[in-house]
Short mmCIF file of C-alpha atoms and ligand atoms in Angstrom, two decimals:
data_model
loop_
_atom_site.label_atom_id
_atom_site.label_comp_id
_atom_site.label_asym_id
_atom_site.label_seq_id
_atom_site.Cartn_x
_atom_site.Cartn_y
_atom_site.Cartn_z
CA UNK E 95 -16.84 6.01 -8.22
CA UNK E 96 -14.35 7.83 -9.66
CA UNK E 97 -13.12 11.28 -7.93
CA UNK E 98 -11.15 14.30 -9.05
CA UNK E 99 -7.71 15.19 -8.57
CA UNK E 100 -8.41 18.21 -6.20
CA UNK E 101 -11.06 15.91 -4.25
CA UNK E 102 -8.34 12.98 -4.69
CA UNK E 103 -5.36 15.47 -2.93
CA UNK E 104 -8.36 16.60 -0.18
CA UNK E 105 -8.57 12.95 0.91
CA UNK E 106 -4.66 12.21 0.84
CA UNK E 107 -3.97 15.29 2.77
CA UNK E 108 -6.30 14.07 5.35
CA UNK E 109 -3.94 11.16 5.81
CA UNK E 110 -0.63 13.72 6.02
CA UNK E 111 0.23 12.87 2.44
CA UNK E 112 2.03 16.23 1.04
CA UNK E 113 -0.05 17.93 -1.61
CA UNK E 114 0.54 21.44 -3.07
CA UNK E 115 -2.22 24.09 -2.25
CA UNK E 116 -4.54 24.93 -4.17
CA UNK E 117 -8.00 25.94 -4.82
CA UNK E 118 -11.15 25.37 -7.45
CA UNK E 119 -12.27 27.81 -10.34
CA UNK E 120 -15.08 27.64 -12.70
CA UNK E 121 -14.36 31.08 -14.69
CA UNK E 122 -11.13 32.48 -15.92
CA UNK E 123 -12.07 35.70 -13.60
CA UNK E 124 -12.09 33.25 -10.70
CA UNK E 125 -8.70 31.93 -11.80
CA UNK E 126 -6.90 34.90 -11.07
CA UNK E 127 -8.45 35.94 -8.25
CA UNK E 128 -7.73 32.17 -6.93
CA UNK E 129 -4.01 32.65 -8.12
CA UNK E 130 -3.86 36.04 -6.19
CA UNK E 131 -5.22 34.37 -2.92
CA UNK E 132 -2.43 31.58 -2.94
CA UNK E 133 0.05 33.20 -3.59
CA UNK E 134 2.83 32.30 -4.89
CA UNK E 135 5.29 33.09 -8.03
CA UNK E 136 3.80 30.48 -10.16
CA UNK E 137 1.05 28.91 -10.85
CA UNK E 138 -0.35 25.58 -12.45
CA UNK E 139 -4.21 25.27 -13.94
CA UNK E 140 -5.27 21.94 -14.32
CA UNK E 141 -8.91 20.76 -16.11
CA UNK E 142 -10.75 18.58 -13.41
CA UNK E 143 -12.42 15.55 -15.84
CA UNK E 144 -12.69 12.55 -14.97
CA UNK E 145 -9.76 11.25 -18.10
CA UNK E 146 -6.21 10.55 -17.81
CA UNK E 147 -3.49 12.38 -20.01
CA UNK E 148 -4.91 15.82 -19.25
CA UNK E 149 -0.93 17.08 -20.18
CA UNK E 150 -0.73 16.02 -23.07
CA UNK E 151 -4.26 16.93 -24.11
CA UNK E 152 -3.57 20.58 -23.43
CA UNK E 153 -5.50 20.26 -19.76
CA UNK E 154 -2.35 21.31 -17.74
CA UNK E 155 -1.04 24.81 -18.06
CA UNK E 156 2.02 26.58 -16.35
CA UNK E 157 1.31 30.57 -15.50
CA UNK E 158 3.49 33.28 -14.44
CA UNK E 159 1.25 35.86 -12.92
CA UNK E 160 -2.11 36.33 -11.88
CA UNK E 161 -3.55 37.35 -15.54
CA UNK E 162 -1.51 34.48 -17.36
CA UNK E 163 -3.54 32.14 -14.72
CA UNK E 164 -6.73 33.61 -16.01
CA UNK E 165 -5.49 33.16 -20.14
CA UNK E 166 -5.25 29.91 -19.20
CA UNK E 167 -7.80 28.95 -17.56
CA UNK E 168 -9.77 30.99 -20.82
CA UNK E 169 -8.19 27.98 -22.83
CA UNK E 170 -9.03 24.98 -20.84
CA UNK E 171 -12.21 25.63 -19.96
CA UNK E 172 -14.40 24.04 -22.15
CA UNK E 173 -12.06 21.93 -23.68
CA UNK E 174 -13.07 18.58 -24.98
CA UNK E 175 -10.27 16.10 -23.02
CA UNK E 176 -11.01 12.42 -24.63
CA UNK E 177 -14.74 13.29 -24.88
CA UNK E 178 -15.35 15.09 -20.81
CA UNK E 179 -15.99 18.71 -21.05
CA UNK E 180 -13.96 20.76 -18.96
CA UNK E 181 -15.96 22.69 -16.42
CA UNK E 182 -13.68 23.31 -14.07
CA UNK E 183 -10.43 23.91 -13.42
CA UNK E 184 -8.08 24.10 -10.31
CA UNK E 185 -5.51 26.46 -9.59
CA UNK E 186 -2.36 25.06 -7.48
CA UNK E 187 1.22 26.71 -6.63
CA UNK E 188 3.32 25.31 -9.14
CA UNK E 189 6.64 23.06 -7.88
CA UNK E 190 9.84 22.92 -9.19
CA UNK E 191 10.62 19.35 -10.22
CA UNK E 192 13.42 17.10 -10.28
CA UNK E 193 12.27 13.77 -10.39
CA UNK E 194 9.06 12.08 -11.76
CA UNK E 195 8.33 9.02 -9.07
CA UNK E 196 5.29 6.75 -9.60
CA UNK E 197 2.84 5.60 -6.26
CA UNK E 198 -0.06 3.54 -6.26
CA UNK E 199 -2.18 1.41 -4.18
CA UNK E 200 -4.86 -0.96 -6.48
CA UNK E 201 -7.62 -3.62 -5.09
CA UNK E 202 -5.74 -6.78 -6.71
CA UNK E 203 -8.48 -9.11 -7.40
CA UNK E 204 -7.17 -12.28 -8.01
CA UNK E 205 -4.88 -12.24 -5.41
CA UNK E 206 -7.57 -10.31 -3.48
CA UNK E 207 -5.20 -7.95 -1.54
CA UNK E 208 -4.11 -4.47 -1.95
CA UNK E 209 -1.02 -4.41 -4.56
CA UNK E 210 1.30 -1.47 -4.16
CA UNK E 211 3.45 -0.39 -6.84
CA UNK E 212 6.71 2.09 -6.57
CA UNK E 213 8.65 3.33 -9.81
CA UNK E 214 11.20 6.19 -9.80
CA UNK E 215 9.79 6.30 -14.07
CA UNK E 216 7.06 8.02 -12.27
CA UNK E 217 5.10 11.28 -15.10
CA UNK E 218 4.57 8.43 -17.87
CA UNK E 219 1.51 5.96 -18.21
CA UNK E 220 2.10 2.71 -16.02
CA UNK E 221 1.40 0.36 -18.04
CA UNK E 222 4.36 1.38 -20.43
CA UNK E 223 6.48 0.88 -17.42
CA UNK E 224 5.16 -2.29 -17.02
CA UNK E 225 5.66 -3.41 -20.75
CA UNK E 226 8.91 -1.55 -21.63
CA UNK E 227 11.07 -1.90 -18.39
CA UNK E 228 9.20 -4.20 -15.88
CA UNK E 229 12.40 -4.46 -13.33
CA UNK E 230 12.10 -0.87 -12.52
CA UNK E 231 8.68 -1.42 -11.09
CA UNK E 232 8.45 -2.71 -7.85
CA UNK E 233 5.52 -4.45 -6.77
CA UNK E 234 4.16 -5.66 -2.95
CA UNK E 235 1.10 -7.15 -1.69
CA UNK E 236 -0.15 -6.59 1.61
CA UNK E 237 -2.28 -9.15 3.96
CA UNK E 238 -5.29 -7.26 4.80
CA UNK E 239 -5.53 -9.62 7.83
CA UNK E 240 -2.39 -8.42 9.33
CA UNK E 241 -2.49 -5.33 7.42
CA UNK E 242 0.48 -3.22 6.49
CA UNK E 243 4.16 -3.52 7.98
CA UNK E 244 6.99 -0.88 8.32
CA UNK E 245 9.05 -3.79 6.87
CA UNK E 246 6.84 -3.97 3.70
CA UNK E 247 7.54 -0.72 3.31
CA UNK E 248 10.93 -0.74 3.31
CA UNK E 249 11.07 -3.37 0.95
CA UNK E 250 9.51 -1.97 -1.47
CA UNK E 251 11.39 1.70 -1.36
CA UNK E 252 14.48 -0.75 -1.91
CA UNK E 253 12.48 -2.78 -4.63
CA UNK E 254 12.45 0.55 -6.71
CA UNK E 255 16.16 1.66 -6.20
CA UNK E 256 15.07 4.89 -4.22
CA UNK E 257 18.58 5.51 -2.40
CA UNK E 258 18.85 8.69 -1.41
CA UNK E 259 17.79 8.12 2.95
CA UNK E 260 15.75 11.36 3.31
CA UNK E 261 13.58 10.51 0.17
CA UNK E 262 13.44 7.15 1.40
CA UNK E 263 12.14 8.04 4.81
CA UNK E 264 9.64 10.48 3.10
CA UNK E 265 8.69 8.02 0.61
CA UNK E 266 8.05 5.27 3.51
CA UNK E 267 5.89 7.64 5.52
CA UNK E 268 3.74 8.37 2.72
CA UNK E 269 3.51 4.78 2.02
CA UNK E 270 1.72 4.16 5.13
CA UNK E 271 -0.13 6.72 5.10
CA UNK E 272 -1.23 6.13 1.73
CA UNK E 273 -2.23 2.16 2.84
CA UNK E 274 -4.79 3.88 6.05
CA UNK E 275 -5.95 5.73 3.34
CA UNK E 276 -7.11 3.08 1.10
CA UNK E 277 -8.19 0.60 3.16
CA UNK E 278 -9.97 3.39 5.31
CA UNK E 279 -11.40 5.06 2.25
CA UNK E 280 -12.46 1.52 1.05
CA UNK E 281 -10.94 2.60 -2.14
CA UNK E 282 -10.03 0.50 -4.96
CA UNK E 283 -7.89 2.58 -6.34
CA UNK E 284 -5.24 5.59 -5.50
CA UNK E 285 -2.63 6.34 -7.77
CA UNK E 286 -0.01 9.33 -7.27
CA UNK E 287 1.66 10.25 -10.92
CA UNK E 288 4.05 12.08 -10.59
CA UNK E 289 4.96 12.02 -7.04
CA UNK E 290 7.37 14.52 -6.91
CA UNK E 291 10.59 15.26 -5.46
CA UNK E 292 11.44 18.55 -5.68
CA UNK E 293 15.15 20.38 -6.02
CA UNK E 294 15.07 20.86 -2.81
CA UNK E 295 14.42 17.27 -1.97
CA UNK E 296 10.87 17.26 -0.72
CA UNK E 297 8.35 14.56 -1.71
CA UNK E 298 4.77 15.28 -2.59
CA UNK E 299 1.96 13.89 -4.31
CA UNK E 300 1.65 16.53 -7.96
CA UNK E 301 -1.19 14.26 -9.21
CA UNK E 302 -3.44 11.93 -7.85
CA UNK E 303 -6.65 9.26 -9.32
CA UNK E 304 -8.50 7.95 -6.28
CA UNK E 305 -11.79 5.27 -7.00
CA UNK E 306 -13.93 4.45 -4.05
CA UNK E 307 -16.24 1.23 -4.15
CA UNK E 308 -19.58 1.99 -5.01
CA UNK E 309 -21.08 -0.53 -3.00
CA UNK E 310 -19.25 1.13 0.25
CA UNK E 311 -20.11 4.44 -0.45
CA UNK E 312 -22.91 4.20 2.14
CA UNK E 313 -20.88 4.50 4.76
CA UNK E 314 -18.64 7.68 3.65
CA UNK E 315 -21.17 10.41 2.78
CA UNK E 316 -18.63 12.92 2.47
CA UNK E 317 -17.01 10.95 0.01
CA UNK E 318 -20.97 10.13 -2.15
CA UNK E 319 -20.91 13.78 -2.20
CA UNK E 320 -18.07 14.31 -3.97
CA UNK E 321 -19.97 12.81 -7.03
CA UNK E 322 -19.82 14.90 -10.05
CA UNK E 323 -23.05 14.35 -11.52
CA UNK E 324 -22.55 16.41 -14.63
CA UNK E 325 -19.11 14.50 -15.21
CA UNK E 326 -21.00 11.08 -16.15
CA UNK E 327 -22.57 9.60 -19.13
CA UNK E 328 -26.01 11.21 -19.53
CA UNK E 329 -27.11 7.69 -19.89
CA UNK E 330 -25.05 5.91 -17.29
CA UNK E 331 -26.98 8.70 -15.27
CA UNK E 332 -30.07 7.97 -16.22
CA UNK E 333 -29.72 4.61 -15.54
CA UNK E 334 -28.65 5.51 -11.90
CA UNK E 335 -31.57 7.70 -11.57
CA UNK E 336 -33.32 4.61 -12.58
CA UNK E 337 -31.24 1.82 -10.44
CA UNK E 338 -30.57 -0.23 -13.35
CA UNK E 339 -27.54 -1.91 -14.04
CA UNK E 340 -25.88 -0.37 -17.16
CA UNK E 341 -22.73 -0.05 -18.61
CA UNK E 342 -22.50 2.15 -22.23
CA UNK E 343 -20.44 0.50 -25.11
CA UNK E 344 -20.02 1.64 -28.21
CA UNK E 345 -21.21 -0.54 -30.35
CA UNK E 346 -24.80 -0.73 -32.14
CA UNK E 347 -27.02 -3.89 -30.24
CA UNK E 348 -28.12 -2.65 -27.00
CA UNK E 349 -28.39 -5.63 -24.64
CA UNK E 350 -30.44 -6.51 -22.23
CA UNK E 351 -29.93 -10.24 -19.92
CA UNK E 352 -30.83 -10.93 -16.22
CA UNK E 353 -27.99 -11.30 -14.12
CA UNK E 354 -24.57 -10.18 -14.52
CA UNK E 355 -22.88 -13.37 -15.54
CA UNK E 356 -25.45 -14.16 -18.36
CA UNK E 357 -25.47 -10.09 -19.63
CA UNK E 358 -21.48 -10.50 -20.24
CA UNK E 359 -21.64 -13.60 -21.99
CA UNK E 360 -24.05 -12.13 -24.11
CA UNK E 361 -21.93 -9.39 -24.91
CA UNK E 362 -19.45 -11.67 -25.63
CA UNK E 363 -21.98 -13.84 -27.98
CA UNK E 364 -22.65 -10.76 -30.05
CA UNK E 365 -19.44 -10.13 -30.66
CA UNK E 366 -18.95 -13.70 -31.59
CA UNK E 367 -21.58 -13.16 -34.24
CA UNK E 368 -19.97 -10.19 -35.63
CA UNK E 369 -21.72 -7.40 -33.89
CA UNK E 370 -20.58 -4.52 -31.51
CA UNK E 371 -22.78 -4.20 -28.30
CA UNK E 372 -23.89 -0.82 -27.30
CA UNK E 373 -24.16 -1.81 -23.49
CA UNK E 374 -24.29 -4.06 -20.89
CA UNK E 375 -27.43 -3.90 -19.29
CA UNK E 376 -28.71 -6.43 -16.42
CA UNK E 377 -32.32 -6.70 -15.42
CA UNK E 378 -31.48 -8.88 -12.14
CA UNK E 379 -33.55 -11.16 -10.79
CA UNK E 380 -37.09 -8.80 -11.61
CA UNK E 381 -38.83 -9.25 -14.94
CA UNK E 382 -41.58 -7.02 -14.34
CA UNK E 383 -43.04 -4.88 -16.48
CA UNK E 384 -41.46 -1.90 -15.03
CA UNK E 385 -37.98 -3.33 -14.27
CA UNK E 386 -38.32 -4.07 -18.34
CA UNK E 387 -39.25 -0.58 -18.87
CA UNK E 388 -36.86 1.41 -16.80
CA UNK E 389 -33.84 -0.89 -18.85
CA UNK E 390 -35.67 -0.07 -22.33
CA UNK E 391 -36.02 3.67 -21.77
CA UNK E 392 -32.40 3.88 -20.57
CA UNK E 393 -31.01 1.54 -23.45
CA UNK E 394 -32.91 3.26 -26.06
CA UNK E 395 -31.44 6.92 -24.82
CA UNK E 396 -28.52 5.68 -26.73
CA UNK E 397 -29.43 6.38 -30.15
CA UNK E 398 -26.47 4.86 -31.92
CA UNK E 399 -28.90 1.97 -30.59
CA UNK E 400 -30.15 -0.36 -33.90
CA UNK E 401 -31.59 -3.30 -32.14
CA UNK E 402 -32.36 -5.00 -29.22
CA UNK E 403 -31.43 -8.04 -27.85
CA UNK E 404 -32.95 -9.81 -24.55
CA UNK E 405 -31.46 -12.07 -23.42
CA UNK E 406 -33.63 -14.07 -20.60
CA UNK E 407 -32.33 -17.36 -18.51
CA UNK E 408 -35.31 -18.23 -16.73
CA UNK E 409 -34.36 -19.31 -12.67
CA UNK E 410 -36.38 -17.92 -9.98
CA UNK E 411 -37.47 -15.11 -12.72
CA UNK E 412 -39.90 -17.30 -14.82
CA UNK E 413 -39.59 -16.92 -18.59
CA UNK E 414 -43.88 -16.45 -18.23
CA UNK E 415 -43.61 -13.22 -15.88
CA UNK E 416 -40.72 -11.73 -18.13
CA UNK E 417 -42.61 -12.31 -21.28
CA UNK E 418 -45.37 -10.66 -20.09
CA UNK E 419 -43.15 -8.03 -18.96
CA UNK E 420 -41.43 -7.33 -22.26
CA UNK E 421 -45.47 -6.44 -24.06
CA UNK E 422 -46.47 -4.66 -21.40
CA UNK E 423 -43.66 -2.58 -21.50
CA UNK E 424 -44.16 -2.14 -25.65
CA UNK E 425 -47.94 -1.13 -24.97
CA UNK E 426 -46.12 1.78 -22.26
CA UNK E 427 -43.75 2.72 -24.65
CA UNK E 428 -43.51 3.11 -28.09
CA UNK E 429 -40.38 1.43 -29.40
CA UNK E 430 -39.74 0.99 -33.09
CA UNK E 431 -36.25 -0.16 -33.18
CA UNK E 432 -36.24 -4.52 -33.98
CA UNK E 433 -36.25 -6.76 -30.33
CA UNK E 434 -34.72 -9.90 -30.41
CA UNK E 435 -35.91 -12.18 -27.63
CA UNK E 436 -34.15 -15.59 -26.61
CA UNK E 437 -36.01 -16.76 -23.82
CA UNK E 438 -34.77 -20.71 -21.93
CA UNK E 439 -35.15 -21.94 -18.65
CA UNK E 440 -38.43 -21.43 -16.40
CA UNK E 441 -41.64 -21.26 -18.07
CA UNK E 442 -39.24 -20.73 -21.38
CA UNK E 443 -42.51 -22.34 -23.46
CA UNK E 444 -45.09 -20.60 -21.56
CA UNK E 445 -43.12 -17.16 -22.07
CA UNK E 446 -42.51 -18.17 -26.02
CA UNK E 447 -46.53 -18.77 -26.34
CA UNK E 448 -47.45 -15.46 -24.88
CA UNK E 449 -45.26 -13.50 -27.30
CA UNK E 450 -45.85 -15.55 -30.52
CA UNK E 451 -49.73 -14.89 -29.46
CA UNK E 452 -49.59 -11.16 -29.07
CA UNK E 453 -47.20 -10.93 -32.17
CA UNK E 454 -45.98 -7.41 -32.01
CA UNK E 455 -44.69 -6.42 -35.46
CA UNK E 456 -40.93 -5.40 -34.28
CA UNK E 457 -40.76 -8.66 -32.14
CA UNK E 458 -38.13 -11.06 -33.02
CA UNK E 459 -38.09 -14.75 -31.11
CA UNK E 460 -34.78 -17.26 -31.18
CA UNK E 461 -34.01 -20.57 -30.27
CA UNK E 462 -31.27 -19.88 -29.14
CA UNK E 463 -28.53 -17.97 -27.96
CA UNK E 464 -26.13 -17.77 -30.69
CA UNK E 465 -28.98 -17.87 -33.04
CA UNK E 466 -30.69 -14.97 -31.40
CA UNK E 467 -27.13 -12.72 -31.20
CA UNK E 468 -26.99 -13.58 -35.28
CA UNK E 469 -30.63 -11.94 -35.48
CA UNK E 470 -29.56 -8.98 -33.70
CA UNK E 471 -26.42 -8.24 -35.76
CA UNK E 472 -28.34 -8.37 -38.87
CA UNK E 473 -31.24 -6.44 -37.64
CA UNK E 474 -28.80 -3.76 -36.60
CA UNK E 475 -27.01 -3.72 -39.98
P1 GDP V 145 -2.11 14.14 -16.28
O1 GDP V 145 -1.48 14.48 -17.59
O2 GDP V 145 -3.60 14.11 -16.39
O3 GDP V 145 -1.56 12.91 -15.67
O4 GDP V 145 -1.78 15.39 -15.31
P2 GDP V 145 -0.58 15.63 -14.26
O5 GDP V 145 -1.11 16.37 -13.12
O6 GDP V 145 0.16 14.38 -13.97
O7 GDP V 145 0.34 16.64 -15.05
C1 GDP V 145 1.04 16.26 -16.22
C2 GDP V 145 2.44 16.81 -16.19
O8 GDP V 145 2.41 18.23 -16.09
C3 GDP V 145 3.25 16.36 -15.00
O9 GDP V 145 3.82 15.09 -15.19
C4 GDP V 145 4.28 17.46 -14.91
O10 GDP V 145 5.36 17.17 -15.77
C5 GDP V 145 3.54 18.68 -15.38
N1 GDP V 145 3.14 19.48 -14.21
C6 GDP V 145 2.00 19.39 -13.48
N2 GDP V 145 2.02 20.21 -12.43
C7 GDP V 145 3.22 20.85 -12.47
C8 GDP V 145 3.87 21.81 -11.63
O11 GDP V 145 3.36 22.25 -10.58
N3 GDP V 145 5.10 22.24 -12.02
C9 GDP V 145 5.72 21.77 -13.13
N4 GDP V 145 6.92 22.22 -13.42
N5 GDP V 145 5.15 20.86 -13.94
C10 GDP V 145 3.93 20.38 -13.62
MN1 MN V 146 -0.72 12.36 -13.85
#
């Protein structure tokens, strides 16, 4: 789960991290009179969605006075930032700013240990730092076993050519404080860019993306109910409403597969065959008629849908059960867009029977596969 830069600076000033004040607005009105409570002699009004490159979209705005904070906050609200809707917008004392540093903390999977990453070419995207000048990124991995080290630290300030000693003993005590707050945040991600140092030589965190597992969530309410739920997909919502597994693509052939391995490589198949898929969608182990319907509804509230393809590896869920699953979901709902059904494993025969026998008209069954994804690519054509 993804949070927003005001909830992302709450969580790192928990931890002592340095953030600039600042405070919420949904209305230009409450701009200004947000502006007049911080105080201040200038003020910055950023658009809280959950999308990078708010700058350069025209989400961040510098204001002088009170009423320039409101004239902003007139033009960002309701701006369209990379397709999120700006709702709201927070207000924060702006900083004077000398250098642009780059922070971040990310879950490294393959290694699977927490990768930090230091860059004095902080204000710019990362990854062009990676690609266009690699050496000035410096890079550390910490042993979540022994967890993190003052030493690791200080390599890593000296990995990214910080040399100036107070910055560098700011710098390290963020650090640290930035590792508790991962690791006790079970987050997967916090990022500070910029991280600031100011003229007069103070460090603090000016931006900040913070992700926090999903599956983890359980165990920091306050942090579940920082969930925005008018920020996400209306269909990625639905489907949480729903608990099903979904993912929205943009492509035309919605997919359906059980299990998470099998619903990527069908993806992957379709794409193969020349199609785009419109999701990822995984029934899990269930094939019951209402596990079938709750995916169908949610797939088919995507109506750059043009066909459906199931995708069914029969294990402990027998291709029998999900067959009957997929027509008594059809007589629930009334679905006129083309299925495409590949059915193998358990009871694959059985399963095949039952649908060639109840022959609805929109019904489509494959061999296999590839030969099903083909089907679905033309039938979405
Ligand atoms: P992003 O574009 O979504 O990453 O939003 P940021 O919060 O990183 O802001 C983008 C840029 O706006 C920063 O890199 C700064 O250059 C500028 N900016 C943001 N806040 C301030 C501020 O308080 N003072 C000044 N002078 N510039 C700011
Ligand atoms: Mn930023």
């Amino acid at each position: 789960m993804d949070v927003h830069e005001y909830q992302a600076k709450e969580l790192l000033s928990r931890y002592g991290v340095p953030v600039p004040s600042g405070a919420v607005a949904y209305s230009p009105e409450q701009a200004t009179y947000r502006a007049k409570q911080l105080g201040g002699a200038a003020w910055v009004v950023k658009a809280q969605v959950h999308a990078g490159g708010r700058g350069k979209a025209g989400g961040v705005k510098l204001a002088d006075d009170p009423a320039d904070a409101e004239a902003k906050a007139r033009d960002i609200l309701g701006l369209d930032i990379n397709g999120h809707v700006v709702r709201k917008v927070w207000i924060e004392q702006a900083s004077d700013i000398a250098k642009e540093y780059y922070l971040s903390i990310t879950f490294d999977r393959g290694t699977k240990q927490p990768l930090f990453m230091l860059t004095t070419e902080g204000g710019v995207e990362i990854e062009q730092v990676a690609e266009q000048n690699p050496d000035a990124l410096a890079r550390l991995h910490v042993d979540p076993l022994e967890g993190y080290q003052p030493y690791q630290g200080r390599r890593l300030v000296y990995g990214a050519a910080i040399d100036d000693p107070s910055e560098q003993k700011q710098i390290l005590g963020i650090v640290e404080k930035l590792y508790s707050c991962f690791v006790e945040s079970d987050a997967m991600l916090t990022e500070i860019n910029p991280l600031i140092v100011t003229p007069e030589g103070e460090v603090r965190a000016l931006d900040s993306k913070f992700t926090v597992d999903d599956s983890a969530l359980y165990r920091h309410p306050d942090i579940a109910e920082m969930r925005d739920v008018e920020a996400a997909d209306p269909h990625e919502r639905l489907a949480r409403e729903k608990g099903v597994t979904y993912v929205k693509l943009d492509g035309e052939v919605g997919i359906l597969g059980n299990g998470a391995g099998l619903s990527m490589s069908t993806v992957d198949v379709v794409v193969v065959a020349g199609g785009r898929p419109a999701n990822f969608c995984d029934l899990g182990g269930g094939g019951d008629a209402q596990g079938v319907v709750d995916a169908l509804e949610v797939i088919t509230s995507d109506d750059q849908v043009r066909s459906i393809f199931f995708n069914i590896f029969g294990g402990i869920t027998r291709c029998d059960e999900v067959a009957r699953g997929i027509l008594a979901a059809l007589e629930q709902m009334k679905i006129e867009l083309p299925i495409v059904v590949r059915l193998d494993g358990t009871n694959a025969e059985e399963g095949r029977k039952i649908l060639a026998d109840a022959a609805p008209p929109n019904l489509y069954v494959e061999p296999t596969m590839l030969e099903a994804a083909q089907r679905a690519v033309e039938l979405a054509a």
